[in-house]
Short mmCIF file of N, CA and C in Angstrom, two decimals:
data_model
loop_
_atom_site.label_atom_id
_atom_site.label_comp_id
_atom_site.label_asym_id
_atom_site.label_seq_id
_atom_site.Cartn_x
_atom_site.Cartn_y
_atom_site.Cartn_z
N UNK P 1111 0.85 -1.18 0.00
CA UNK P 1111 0.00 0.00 0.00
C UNK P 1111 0.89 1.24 0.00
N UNK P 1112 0.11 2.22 -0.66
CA UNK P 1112 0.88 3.74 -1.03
C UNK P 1112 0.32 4.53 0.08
N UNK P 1113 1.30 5.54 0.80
CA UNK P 1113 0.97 6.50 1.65
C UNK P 1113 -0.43 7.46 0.61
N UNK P 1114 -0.47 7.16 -0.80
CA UNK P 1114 -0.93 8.62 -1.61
C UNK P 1114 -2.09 7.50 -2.08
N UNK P 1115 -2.65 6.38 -1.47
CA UNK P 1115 -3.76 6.02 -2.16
C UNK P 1115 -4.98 6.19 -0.53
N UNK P 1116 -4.37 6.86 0.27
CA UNK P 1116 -5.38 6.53 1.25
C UNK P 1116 -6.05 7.99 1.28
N UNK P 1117 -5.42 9.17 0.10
CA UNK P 1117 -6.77 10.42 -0.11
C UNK P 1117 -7.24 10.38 -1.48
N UNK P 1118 -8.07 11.11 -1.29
CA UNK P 1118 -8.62 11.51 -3.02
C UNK P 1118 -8.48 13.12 -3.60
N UNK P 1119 -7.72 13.23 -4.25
CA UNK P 1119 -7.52 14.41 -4.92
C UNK P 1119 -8.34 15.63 -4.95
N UNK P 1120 -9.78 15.06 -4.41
CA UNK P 1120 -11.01 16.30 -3.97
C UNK P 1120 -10.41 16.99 -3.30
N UNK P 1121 -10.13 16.59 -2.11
CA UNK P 1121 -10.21 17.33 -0.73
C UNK P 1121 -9.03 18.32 -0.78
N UNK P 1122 -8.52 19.44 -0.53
CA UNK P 1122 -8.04 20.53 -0.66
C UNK P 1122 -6.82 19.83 0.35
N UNK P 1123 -7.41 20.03 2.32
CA UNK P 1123 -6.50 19.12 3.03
C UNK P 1123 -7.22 17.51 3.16
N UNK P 1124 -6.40 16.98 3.15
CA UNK P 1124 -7.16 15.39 3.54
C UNK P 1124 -6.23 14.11 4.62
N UNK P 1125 -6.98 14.33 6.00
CA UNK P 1125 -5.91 13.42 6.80
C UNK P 1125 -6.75 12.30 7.19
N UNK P 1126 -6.09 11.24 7.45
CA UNK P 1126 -6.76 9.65 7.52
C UNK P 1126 -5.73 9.11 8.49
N UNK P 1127 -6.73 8.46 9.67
CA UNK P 1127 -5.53 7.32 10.61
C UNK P 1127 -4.88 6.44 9.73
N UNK P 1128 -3.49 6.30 10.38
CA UNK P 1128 -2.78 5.85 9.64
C UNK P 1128 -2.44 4.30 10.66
N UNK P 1129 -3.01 4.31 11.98
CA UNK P 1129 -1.83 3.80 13.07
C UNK P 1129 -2.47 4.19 14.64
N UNK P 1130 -3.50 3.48 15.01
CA UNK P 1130 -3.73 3.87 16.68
C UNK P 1130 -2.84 3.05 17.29
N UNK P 1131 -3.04 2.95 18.70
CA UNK P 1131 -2.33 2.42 19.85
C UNK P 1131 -2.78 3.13 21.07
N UNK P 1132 -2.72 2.64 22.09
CA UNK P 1132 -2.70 3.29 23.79
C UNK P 1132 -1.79 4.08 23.94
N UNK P 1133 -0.63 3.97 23.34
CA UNK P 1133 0.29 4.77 23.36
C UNK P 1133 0.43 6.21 22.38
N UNK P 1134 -0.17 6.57 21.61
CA UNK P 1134 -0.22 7.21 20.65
C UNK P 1134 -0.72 6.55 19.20
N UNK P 1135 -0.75 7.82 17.92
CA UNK P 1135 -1.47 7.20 16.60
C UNK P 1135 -0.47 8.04 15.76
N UNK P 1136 -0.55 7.88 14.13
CA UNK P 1136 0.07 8.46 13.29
C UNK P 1136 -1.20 8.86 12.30
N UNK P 1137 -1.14 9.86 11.98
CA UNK P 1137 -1.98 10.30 10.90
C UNK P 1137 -1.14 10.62 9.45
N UNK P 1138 -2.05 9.73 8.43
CA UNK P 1138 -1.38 10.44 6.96
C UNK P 1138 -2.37 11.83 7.06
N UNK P 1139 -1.71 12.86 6.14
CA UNK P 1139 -2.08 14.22 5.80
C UNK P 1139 -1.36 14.03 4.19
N UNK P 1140 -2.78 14.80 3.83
CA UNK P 1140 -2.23 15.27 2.33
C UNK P 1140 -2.74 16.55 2.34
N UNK P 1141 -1.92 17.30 1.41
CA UNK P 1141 -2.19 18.82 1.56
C UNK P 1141 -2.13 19.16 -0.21
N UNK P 1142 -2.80 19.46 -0.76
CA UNK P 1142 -2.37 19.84 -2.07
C UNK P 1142 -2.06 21.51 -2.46
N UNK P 1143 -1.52 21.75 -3.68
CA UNK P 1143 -1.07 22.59 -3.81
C UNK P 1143 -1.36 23.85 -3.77
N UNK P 1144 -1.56 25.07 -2.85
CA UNK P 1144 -1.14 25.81 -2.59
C UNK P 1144 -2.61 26.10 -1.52
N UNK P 1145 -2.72 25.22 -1.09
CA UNK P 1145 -3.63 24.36 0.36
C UNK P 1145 -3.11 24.98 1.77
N UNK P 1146 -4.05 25.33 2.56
CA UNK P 1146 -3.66 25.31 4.19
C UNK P 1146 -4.64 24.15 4.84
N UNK P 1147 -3.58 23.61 6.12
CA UNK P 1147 -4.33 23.10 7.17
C UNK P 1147 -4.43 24.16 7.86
N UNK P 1148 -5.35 24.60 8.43
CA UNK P 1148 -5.73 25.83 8.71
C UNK P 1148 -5.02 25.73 10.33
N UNK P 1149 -5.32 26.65 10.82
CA UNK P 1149 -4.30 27.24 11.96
C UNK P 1149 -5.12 26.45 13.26
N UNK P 1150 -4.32 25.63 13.97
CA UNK P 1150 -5.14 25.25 14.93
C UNK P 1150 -4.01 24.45 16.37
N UNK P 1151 -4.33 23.96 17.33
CA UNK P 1151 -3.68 23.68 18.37
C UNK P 1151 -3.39 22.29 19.05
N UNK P 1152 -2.34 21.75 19.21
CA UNK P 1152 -2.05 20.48 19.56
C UNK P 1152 -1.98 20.29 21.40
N UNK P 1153 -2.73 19.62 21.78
CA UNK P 1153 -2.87 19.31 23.31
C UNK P 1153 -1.33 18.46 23.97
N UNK P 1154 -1.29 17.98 22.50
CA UNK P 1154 0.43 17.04 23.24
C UNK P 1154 1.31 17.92 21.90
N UNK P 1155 3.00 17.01 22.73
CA UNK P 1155 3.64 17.25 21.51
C UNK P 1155 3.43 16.39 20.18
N UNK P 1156 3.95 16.62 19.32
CA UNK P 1156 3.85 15.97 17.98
C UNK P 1156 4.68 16.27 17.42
N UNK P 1157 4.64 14.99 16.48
CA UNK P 1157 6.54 15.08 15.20
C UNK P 1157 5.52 15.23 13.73
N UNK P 1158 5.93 15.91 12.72
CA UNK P 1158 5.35 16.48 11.69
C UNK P 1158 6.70 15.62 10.57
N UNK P 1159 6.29 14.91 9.92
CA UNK P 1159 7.32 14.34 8.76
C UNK P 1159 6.82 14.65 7.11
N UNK P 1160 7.63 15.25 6.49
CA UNK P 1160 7.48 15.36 5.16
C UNK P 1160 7.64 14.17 4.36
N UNK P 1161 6.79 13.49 3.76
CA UNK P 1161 6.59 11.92 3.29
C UNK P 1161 7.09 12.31 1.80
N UNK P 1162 6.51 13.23 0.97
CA UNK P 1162 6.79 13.47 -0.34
C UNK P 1162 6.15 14.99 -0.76
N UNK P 1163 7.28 15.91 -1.27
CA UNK P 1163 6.38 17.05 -1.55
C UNK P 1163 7.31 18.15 -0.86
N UNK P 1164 6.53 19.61 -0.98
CA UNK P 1164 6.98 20.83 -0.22
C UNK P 1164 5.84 21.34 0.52
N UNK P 1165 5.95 21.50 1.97
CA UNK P 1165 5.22 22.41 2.76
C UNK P 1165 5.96 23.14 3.51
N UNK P 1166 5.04 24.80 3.74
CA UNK P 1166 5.47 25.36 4.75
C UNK P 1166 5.10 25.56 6.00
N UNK P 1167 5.50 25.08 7.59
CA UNK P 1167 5.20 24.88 8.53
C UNK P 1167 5.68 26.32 9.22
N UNK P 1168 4.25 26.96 9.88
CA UNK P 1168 4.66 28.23 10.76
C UNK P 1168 3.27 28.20 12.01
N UNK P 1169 4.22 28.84 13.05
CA UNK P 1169 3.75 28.65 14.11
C UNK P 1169 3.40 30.52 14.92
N UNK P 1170 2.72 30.74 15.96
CA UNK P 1170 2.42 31.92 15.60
C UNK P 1170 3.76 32.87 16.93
N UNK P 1171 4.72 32.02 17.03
CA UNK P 1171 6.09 32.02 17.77
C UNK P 1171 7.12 32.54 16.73
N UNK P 1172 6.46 32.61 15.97
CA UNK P 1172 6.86 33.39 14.32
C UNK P 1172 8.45 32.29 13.61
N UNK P 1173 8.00 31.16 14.17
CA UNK P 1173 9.07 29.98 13.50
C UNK P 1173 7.87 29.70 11.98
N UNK P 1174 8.97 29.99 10.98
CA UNK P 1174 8.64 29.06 10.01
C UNK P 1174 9.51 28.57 9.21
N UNK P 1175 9.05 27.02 8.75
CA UNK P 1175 9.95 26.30 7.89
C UNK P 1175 9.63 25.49 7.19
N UNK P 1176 10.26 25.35 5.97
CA UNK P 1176 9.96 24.56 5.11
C UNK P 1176 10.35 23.32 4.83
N UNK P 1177 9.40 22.45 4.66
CA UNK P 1177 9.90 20.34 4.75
C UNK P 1177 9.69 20.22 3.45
N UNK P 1178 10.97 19.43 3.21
CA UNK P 1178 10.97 18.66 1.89
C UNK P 1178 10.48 17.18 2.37
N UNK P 1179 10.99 16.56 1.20
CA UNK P 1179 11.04 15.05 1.18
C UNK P 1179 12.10 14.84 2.28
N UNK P 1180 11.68 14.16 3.48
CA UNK P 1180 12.41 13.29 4.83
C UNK P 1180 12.64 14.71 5.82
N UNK P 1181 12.14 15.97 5.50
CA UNK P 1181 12.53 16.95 6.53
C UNK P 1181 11.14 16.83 7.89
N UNK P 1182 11.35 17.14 8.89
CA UNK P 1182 10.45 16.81 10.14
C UNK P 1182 10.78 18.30 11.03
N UNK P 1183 9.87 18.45 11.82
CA UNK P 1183 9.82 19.50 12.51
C UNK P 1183 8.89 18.82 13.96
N UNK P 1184 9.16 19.05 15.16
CA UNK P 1184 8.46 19.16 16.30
C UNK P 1184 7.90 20.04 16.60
N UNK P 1185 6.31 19.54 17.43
CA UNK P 1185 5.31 21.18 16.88
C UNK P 1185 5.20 21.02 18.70
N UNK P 1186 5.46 22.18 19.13
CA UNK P 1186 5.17 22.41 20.79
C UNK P 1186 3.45 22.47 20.83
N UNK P 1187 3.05 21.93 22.35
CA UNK P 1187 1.40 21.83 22.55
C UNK P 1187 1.37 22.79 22.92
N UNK P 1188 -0.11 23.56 22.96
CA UNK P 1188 -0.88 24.62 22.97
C UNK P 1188 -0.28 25.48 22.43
N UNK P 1189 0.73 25.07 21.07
CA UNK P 1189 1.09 26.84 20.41
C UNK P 1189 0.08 26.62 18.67
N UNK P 1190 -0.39 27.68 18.51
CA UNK P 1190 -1.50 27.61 17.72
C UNK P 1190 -0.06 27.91 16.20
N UNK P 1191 -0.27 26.93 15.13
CA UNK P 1191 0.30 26.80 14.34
C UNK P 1191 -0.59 25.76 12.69
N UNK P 1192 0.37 26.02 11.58
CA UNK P 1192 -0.36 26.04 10.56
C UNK P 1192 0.27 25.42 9.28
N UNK P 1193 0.25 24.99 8.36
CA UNK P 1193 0.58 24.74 7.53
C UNK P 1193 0.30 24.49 5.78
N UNK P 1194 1.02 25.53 4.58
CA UNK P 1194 0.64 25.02 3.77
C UNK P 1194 1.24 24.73 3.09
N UNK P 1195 0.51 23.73 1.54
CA UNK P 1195 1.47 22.79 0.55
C UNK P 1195 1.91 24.04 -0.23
N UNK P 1196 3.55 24.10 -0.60
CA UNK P 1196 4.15 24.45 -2.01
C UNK P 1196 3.48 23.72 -3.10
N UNK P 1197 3.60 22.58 -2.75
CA UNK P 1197 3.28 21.78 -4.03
C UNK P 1197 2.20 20.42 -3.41
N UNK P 1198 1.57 19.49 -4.33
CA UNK P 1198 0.93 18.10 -3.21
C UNK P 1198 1.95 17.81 -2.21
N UNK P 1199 1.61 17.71 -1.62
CA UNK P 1199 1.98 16.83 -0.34
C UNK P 1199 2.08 15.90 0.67
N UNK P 1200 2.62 14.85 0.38
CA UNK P 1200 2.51 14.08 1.66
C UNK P 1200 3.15 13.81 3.28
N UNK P 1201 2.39 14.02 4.65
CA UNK P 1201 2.83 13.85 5.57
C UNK P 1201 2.30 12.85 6.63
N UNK P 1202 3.55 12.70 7.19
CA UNK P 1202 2.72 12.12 8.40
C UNK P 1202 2.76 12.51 9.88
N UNK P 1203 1.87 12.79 10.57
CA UNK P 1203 1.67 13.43 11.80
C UNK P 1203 2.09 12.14 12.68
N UNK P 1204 2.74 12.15 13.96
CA UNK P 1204 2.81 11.25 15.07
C UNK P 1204 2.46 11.89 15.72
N UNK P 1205 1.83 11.38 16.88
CA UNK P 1205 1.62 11.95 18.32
C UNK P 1205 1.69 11.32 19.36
#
């Protein structure tokens, strides 16, 4: 199975469990091109991985950066932050 067959090209952002557990889950995210996941807030920490593609990740701590293919960023909880595709995108969220 392909990380890029579990969205459909409709959806602007499109994220799908990828992976539960008691311990935490992984979410695929697809973001297409020139797409926001709109600005919103994480209760825990979380690891953000660039699967395939360009996005830009900014936080309102005024960090922003851009993931290629294998680049990752750690997103701190309760800081309200955002992200959009350069180009399609694939990621995967851990938490």
């Amino acid at each position: 199975m392909n990380i890029k067959e579990l969205h459909t090209q409709e959806k602007p952002v499109s994220a799908t469990s990828l992976f539960k557990s008691e311990l935490g889950n992984a979410t695929a995210i697809q973001i297409l091109q020139g797409e926001k996941l709109k600005e919103h807030i994480t209760k825990t920490p979380a690891l953000l991985i660039c699967v395939e593609g360009e996005v830009i990740f900014e936080n309102e701590k005024g960090i922003k950066e851009t993931l290629l293919s294998g680049d990752f960023v750690n997103i701190e909880p309760m800081v309200k932050h955002w992200v959009v595709g350069t180009i399609e995108s694939q990621l995967i969220l851990i938490k």
